Coordinates of N, CA and C and ligand atoms in Angstrom, one line a residue:
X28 N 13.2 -41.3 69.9 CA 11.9 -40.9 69.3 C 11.6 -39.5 69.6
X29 N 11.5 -38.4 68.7 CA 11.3 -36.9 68.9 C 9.8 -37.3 69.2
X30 N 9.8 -36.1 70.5 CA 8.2 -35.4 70.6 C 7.7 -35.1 69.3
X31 N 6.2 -35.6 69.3 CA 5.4 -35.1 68.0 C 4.4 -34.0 68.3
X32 N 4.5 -33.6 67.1 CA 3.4 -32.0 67.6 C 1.9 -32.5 66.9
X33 N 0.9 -31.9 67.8 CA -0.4 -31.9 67.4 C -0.6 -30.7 67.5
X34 N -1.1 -30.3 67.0 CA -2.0 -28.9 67.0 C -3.5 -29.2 67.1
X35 N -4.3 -28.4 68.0 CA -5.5 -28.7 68.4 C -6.3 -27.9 67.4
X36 N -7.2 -28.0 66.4 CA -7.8 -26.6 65.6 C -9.5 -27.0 65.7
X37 N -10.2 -26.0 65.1 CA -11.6 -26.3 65.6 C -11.9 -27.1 63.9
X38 N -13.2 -27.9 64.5 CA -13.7 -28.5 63.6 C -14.2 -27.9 62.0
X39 N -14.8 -27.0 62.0 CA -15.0 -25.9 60.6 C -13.6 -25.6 59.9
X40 N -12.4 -25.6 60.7 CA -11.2 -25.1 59.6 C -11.9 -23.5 59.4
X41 N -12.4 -22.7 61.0 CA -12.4 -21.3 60.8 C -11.5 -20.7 61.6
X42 N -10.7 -20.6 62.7 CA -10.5 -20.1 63.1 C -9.1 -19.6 62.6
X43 N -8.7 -18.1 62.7 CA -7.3 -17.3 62.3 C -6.6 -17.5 62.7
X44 N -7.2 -18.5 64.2 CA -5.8 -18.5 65.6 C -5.2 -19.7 64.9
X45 N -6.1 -20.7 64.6 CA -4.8 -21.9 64.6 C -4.3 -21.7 62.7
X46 N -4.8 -20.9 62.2 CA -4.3 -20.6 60.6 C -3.1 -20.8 60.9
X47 N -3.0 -19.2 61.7 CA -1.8 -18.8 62.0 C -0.7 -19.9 62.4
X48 N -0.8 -20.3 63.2 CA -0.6 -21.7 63.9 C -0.2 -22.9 63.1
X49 N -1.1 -23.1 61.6 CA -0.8 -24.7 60.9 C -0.3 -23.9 60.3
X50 N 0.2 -22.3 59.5 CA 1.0 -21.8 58.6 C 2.2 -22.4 58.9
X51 N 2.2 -21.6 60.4 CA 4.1 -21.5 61.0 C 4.2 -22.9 61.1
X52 N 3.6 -24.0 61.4 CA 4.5 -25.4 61.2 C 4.3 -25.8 59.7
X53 N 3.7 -25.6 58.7 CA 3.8 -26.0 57.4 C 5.5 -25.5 57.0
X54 N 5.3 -23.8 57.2 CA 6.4 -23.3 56.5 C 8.0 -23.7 57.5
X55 N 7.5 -24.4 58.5 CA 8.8 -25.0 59.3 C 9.4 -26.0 58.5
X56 N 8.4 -26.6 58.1 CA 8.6 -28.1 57.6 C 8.4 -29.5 58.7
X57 N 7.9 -28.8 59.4 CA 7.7 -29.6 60.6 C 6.3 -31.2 60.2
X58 N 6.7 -32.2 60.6 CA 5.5 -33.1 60.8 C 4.7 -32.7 61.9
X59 N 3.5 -32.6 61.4 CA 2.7 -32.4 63.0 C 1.4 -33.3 62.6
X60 N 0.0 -33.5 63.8 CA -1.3 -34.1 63.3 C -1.7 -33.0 63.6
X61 N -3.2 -32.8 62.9 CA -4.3 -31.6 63.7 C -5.2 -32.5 64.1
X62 N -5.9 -32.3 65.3 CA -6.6 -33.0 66.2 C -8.0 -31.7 66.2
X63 N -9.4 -32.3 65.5 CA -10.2 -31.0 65.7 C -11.0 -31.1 66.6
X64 N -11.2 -30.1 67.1 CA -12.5 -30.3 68.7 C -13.7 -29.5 68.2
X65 N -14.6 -29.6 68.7 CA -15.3 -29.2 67.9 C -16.2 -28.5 69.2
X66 N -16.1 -27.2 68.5 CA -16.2 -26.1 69.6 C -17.9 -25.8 69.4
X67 N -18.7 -26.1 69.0 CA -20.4 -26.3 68.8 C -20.8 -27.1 69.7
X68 N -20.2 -28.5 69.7 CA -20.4 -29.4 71.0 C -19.6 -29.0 72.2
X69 N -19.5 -27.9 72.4 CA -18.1 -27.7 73.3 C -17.5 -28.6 73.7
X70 N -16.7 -29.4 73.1 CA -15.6 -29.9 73.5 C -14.6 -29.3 74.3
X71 N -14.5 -28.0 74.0 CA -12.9 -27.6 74.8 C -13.6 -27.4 75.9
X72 N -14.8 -27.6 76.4 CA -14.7 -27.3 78.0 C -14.7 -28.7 78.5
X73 N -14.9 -29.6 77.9 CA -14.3 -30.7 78.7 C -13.7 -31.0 79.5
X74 N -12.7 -31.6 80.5 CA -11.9 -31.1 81.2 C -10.6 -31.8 80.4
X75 N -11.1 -33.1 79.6 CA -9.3 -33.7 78.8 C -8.8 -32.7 77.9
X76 N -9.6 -31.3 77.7 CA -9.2 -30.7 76.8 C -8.7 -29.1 77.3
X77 N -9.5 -28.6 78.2 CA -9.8 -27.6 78.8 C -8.4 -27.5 79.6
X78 N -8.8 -28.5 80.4 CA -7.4 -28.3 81.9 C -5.6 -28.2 80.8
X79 N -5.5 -29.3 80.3 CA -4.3 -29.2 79.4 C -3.9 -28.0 78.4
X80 N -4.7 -27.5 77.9 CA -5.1 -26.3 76.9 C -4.6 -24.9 78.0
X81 N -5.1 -25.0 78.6 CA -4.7 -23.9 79.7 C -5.9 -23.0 79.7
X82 N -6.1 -22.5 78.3 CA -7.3 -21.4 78.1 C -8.8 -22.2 78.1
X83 N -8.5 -23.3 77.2 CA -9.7 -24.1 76.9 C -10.1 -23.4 75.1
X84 N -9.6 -22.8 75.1 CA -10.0 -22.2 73.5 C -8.7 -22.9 72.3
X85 N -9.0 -22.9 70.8 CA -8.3 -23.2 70.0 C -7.6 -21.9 69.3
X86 N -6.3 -22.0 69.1 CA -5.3 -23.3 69.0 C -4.6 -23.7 69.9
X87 N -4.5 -25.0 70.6 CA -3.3 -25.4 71.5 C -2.4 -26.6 70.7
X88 N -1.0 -26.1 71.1 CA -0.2 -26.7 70.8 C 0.4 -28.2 71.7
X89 N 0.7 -29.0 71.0 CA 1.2 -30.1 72.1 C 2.2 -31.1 71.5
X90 N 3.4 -30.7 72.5 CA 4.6 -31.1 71.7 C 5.1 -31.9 73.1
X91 N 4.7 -33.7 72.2 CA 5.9 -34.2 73.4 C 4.4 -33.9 74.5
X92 N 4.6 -34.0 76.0 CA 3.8 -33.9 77.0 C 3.5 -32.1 77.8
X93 N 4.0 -31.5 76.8 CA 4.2 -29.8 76.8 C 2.6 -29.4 76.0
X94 N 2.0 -28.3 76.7 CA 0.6 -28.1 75.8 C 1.1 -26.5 76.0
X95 N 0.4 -25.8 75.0 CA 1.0 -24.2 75.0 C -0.2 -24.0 74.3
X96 N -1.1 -22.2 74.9 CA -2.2 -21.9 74.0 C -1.6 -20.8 73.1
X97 N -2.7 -19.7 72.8 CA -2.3 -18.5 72.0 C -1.1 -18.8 71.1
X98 N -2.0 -18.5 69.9 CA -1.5 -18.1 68.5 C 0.0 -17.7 68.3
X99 N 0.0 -16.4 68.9 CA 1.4 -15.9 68.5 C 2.5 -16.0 69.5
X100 N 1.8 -17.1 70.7 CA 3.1 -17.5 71.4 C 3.6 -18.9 70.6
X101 N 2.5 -19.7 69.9 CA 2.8 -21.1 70.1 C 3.8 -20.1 68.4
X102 N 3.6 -19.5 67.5 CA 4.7 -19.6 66.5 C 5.7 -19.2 66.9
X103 N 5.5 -18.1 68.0 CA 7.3 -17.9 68.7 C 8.1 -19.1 69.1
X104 N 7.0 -20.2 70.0 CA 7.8 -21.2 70.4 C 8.2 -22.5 69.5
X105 N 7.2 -22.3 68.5 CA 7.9 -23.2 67.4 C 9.2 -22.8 66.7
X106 N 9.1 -21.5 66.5 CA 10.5 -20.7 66.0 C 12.0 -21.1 66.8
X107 N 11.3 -21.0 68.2 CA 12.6 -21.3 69.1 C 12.8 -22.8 69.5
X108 N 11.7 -23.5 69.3 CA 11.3 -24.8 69.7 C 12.7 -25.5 68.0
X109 N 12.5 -24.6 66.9 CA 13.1 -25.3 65.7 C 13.6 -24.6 64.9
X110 N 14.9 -24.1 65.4 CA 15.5 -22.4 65.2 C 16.3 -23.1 63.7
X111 N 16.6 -21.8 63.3 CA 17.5 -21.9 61.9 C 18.8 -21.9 62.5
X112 N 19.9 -22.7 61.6 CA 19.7 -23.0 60.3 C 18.9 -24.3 60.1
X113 N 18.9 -25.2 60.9 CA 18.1 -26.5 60.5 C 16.7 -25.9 60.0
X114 N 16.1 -25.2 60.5 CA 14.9 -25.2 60.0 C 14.7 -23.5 59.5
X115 N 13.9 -23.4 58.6 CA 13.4 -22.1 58.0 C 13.5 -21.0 58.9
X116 N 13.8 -19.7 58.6 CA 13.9 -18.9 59.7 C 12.5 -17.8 59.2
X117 N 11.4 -18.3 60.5 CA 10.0 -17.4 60.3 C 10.2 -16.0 61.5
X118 N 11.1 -15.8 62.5 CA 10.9 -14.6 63.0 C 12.4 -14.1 62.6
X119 N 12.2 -12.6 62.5 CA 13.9 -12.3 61.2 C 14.5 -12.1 62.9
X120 N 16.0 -12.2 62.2 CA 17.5 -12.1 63.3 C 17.6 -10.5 63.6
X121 N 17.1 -9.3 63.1 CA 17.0 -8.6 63.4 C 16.0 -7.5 64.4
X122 N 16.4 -7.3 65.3 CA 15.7 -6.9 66.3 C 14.1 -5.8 65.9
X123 N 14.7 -5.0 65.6 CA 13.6 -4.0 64.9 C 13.1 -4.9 63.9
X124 N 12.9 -5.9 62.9 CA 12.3 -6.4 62.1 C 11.5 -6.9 63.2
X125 N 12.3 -8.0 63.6 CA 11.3 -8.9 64.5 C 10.4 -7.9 65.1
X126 N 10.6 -7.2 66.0 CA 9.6 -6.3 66.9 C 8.4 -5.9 66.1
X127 N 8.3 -5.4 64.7 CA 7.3 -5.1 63.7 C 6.9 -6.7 63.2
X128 N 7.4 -7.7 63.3 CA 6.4 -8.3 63.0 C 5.8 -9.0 64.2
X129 N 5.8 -8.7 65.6 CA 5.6 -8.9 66.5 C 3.9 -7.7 67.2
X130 N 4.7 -6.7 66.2 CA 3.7 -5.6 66.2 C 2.5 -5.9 65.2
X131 N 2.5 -6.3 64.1 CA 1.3 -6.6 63.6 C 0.4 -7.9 63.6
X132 N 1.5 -8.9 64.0 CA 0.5 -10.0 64.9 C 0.2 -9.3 66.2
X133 N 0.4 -8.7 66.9 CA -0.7 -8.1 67.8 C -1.8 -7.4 67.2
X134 N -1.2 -5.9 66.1 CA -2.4 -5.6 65.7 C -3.7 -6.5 65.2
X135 N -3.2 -7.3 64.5 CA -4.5 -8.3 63.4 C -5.3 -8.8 64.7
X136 N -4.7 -8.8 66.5 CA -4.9 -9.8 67.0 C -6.4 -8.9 67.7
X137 N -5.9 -7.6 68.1 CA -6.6 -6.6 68.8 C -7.5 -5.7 68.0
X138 N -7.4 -5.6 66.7 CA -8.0 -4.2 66.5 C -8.8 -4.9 65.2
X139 N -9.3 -3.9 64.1 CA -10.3 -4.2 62.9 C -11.2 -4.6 63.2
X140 N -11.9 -4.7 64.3 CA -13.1 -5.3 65.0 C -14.7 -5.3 64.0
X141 N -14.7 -3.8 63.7 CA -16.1 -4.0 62.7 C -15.9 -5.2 61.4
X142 N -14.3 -4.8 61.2 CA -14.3 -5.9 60.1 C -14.2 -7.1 60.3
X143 N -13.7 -7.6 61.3 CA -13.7 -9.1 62.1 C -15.1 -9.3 62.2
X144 N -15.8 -8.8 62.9 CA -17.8 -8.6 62.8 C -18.3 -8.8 62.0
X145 N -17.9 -8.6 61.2 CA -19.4 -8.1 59.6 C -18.4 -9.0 58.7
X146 N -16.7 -9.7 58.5 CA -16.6 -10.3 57.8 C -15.6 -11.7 58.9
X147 N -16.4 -12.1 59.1 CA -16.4 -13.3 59.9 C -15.1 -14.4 59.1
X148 N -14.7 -15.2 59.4 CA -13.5 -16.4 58.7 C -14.0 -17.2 57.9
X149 N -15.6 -17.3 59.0 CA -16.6 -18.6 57.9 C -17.4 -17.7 57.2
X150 N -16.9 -16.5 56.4 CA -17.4 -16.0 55.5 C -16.7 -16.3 53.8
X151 N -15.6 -16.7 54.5 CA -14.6 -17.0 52.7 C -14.3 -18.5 53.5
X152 N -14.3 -19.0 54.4 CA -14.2 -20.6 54.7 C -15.0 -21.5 54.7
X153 N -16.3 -20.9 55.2 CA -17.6 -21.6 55.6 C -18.8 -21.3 54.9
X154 N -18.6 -20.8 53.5 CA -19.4 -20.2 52.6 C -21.2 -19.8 53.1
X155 N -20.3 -18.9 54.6 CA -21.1 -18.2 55.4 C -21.6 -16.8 54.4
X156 N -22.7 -16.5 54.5 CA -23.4 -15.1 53.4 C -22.3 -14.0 54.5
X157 N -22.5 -12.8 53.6 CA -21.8 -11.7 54.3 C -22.4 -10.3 53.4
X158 N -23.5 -9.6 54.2 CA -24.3 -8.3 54.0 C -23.3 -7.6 53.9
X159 N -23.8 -6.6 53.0 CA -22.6 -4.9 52.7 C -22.4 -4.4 53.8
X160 N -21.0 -4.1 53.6 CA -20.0 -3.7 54.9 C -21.3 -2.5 55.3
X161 N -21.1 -2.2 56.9 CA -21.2 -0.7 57.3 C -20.9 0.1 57.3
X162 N -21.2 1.2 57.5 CA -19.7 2.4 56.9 C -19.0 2.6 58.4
X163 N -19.5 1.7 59.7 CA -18.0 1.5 60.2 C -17.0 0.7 60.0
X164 N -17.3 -0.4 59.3 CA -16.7 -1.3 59.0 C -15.9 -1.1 57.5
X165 N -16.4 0.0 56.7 CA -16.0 0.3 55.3 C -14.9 1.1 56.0
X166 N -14.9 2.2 57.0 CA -14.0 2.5 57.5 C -12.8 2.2 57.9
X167 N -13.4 0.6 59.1 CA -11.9 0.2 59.7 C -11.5 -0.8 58.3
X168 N -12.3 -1.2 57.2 CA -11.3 -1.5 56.0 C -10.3 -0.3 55.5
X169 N -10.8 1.0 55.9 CA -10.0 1.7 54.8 C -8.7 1.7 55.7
X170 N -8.8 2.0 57.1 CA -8.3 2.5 57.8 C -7.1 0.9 57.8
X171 N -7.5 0.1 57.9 CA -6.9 -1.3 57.4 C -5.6 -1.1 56.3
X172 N -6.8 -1.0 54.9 CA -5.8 -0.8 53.8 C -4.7 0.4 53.7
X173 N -4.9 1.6 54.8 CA -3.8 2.4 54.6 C -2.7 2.1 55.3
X174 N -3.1 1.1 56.9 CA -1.7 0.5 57.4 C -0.9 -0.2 56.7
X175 N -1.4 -1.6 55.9 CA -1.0 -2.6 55.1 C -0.7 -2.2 54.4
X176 N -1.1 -1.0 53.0 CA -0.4 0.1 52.2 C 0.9 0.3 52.7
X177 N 1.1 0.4 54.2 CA 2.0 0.9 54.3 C 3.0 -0.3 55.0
X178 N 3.0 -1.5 55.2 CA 3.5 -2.3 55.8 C 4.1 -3.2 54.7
X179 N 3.3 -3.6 53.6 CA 3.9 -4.7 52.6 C 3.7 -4.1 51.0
X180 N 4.0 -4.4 49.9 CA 3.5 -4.4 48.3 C 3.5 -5.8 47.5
X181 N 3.3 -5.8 46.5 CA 3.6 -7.2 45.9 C 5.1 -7.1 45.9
X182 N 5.7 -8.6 46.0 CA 6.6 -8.7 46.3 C 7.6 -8.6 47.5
X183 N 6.8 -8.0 48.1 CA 7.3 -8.0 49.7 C 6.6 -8.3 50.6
X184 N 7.5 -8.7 51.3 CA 7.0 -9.1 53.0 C 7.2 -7.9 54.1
X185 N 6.8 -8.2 55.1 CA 7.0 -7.6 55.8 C 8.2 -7.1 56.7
X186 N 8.7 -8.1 56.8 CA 10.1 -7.9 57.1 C 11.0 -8.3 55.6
X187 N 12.4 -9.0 55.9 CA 12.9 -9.3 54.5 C 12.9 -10.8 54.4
X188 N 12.0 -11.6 54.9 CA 11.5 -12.8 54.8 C 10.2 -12.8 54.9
X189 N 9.1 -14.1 54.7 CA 8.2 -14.4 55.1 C 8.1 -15.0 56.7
X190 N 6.9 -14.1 57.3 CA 6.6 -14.9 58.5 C 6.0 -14.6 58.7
X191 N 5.3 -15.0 60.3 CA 4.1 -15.4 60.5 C 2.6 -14.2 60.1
X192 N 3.7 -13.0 60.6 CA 2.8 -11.7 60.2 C 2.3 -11.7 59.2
X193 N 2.8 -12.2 58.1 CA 2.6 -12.1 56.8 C 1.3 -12.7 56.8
X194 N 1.1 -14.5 57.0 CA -0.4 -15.0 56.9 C -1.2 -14.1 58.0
X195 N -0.9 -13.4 58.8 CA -2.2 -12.9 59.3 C -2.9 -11.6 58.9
X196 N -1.8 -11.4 58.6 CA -2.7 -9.7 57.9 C -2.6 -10.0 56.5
X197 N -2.4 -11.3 55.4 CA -3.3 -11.4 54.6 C -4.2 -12.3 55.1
X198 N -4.4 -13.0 55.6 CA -5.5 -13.0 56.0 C -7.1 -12.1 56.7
X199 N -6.8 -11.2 57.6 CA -7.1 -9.9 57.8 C -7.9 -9.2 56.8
X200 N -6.7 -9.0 55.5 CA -7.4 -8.7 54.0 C -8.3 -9.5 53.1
X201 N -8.0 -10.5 53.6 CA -9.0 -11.5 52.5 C -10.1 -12.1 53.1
X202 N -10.2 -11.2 54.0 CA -11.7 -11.6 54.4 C -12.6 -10.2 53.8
X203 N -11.9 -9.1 52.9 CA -12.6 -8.7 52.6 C -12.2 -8.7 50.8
X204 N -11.5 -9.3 50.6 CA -10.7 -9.6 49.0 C -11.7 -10.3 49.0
X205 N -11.4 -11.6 50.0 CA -12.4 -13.1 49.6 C -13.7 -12.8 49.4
X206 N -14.2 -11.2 50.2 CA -16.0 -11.4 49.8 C -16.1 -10.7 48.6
X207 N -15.4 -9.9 48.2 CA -15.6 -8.9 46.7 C -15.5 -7.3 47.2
X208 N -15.4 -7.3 48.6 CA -15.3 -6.0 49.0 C -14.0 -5.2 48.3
X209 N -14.2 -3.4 48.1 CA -13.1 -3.1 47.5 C -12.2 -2.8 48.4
X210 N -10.9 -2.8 47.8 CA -9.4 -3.1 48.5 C -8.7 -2.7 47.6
X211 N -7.8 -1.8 47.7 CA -6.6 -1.3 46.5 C -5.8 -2.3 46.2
X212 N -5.7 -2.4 44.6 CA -5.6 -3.6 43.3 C -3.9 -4.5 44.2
X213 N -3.3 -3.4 44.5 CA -1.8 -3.7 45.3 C -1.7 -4.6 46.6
X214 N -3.1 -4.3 47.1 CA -3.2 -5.1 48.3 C -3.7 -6.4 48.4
X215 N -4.6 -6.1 47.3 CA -5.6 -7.6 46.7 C -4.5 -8.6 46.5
X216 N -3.3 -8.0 45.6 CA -2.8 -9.3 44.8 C -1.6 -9.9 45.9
X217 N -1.0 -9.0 46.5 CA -0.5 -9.2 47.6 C -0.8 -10.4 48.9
X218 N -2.3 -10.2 49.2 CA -2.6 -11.3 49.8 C -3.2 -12.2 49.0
X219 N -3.3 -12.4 47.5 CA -3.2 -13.8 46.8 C -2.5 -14.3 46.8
X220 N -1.0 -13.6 46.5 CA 0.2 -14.1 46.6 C 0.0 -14.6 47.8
X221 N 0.3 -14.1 49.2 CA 0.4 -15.3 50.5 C -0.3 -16.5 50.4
X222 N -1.9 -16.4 49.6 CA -2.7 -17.1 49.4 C -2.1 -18.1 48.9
X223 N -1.5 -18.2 47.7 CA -1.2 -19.2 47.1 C 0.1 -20.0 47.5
X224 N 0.7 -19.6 48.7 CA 1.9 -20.6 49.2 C 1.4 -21.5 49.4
X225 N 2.3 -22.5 49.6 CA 1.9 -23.9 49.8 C 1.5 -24.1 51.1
X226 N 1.7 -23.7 52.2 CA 1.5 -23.4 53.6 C -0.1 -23.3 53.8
X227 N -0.4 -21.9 53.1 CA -1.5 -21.5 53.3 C -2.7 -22.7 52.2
X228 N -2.2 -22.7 51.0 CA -3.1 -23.5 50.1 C -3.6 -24.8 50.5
X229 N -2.7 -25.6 51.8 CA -2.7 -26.4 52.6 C -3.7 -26.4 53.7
X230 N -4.0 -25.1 54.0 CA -4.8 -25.0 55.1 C -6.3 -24.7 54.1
X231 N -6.7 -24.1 53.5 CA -7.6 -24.1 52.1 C -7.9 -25.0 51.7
X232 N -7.3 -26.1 51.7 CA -7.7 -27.3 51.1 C -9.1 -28.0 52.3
X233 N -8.6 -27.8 53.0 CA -9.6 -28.2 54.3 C -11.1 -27.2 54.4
X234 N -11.2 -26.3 53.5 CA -12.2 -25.7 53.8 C -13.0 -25.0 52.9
X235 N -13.7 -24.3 52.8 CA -14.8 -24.0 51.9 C -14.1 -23.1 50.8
X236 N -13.1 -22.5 50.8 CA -12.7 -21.4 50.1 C -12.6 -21.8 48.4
X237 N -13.3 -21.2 48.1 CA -13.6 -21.1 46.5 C -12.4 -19.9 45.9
X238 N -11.9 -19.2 46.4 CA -10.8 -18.5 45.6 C -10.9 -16.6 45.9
X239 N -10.2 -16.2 45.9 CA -11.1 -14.3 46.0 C -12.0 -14.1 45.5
X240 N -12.6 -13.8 45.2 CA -13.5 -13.0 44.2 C -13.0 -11.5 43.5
Ligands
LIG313 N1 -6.0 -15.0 71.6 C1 -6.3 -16.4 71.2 C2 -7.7 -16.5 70.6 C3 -8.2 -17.9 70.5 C4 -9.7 -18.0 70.2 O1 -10.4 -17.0 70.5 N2 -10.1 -19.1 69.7 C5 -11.5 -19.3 69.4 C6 -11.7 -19.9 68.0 S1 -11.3 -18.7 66.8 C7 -12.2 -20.3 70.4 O2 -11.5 -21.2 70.8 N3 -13.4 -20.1 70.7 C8 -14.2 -20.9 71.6 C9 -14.6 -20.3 72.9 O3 -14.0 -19.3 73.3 O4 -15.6 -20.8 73.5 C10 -5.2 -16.9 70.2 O5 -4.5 -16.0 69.6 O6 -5.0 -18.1 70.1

C-alpha cells in the first residue's frame, strides 16, 4: 500500500501557497485528498495541526507519516518524491533552467508587495471588491509586466517545459488580468493560457473565479 498524499489548503480556496502546491500534484498525476483548515477559526494553531505542519501555516504536505511545509519546497519534493520518467518532469534537467525557475518562484514568493496588497487572491477567488490600483502598486505592476515580458510569451514557458514557475507568476498576473487592471495584450493571454490547463482549471473549480475580465 503506497503512502497517500494530503495536502493541507485553507478553507476559501485562496491561498497561492497551496495553488502552487495542488498545480504540482495535478500536473504529476499524482492521487492526493485536500484536507481544508480553516484558518478564520484558526485551526492551524491547534496543536494536531500546528506541531505536525511545522510552521502551522498552509500549505502542508503529508505523504505516508512525513509532513513538509512551504510551497516551493513541498513541489521540489514532490518532483523528487516522483521523478521522471514515470512521472511528468516539472523541474527541467537542466541546471541553469532549473535555477531560473527556482529564481522566479522565489521572486512571486518575496517581492510585488503593493500588488499582493491592493490585489489580494480573494480578489479574483473570493469575489472580494478591489479599489483602483495606487500608483505604487500601478508601478510594481509595471515593474511586474516588464520582468514577465521578459521571462515568458504566448506559447512559452519559462523554461522549455511547464512548471511550477509557470502557475505562480501567472498567477502573480491574474490577479491583476482577473480584476480588469491593464497588462500588455501578450501577457494577458499568456496567463489564460496557464489558466486554462487542466491543473489549474481544477483548482478554479473550487472557487469563486468567474474568468479574466
Ligand atoms: N512561505 C509560505 C507561506 C505560507 C502562508 O503564508 N500561508 C498563509 C495562507 S496564504 C497562512 O497559512 N496564513 C495563516 C497564518 O499565518 O496565520 C509558503 O510558501 O508556503
Amino acid at each position: 500500500m503506497p503512502d497517500t498524499l494530503v495536502l493541507h489548503g485553507n478553507k476559501g480556496w485562496t491561498s497561492p501557497y497551496v495553488f502552487s502546491c495542488f498545480v504540482t500534484l495535478r500536473e504529476k498525476g499524482l492521487p492526493f485528498e485536500v484536507r481544508l483548515v480553516d484558518l478564520g477559526a484558526r485551526e492551524h494553531d491547534q496543536p494536531g495541526y500546528r506541531d505536525p505542519s511545522v510552521t502551522g501555516r498552509v500549505p502542508a504536505l503529508q505523504h505516508g507519516d512525513f509532513w513538509l511545509a512551504e510551497s516551493s519546497a513541498i513541489d521540489e519534493y514532490l518532483e523528487e518524491a516522483f521523478p521522471p520518467p514515470a512521472y511528468p518532469r516539472l523541474y527541467p534537467a537542466d541546471l541553469k533552467e532549473r535555477a531560473r525557475v527556482r529564481m522566479v518562484q522565489a521572486l512571486v514568493r518575496s517581492d510585488f508587495m503593493p500588488v499582493r496588497a491592493e490585489r489580494s487572491t480573494g480578489t479574483i477567488f473570493a469575489g472580494e471588491p478591489a479599489a483602483p490600483l495606487s500608483a505604487e502598486a500601478r508601478a510594481a505592476a509595471d515593474r511586474l509586466a516588464r520582468i514577465a515580458g521578459s521571462l515568458v510569451a504566448p506559447g512559452r514557458f519559462i523554461a522549455s517545459h511547464f512548471t511550477p514557475a509557470d502557475a505562480d507568476l501567472a498567477l502573480m498576473l491574474m490577479r491583476l488580468v482577473g480584476n480588469g487592471d491593464a497588462m500588455p495584450a501578450p501577457l494577458a493571454a499568456w496567463a489564460r493560457a496557464i489558466f486554462a490547463r487542466p491543473s489549474v482549471a481544477a483548482w478554479l473549480a473550487n472557487t469563486r473565479w468567474t474568468g479574466a475580465k
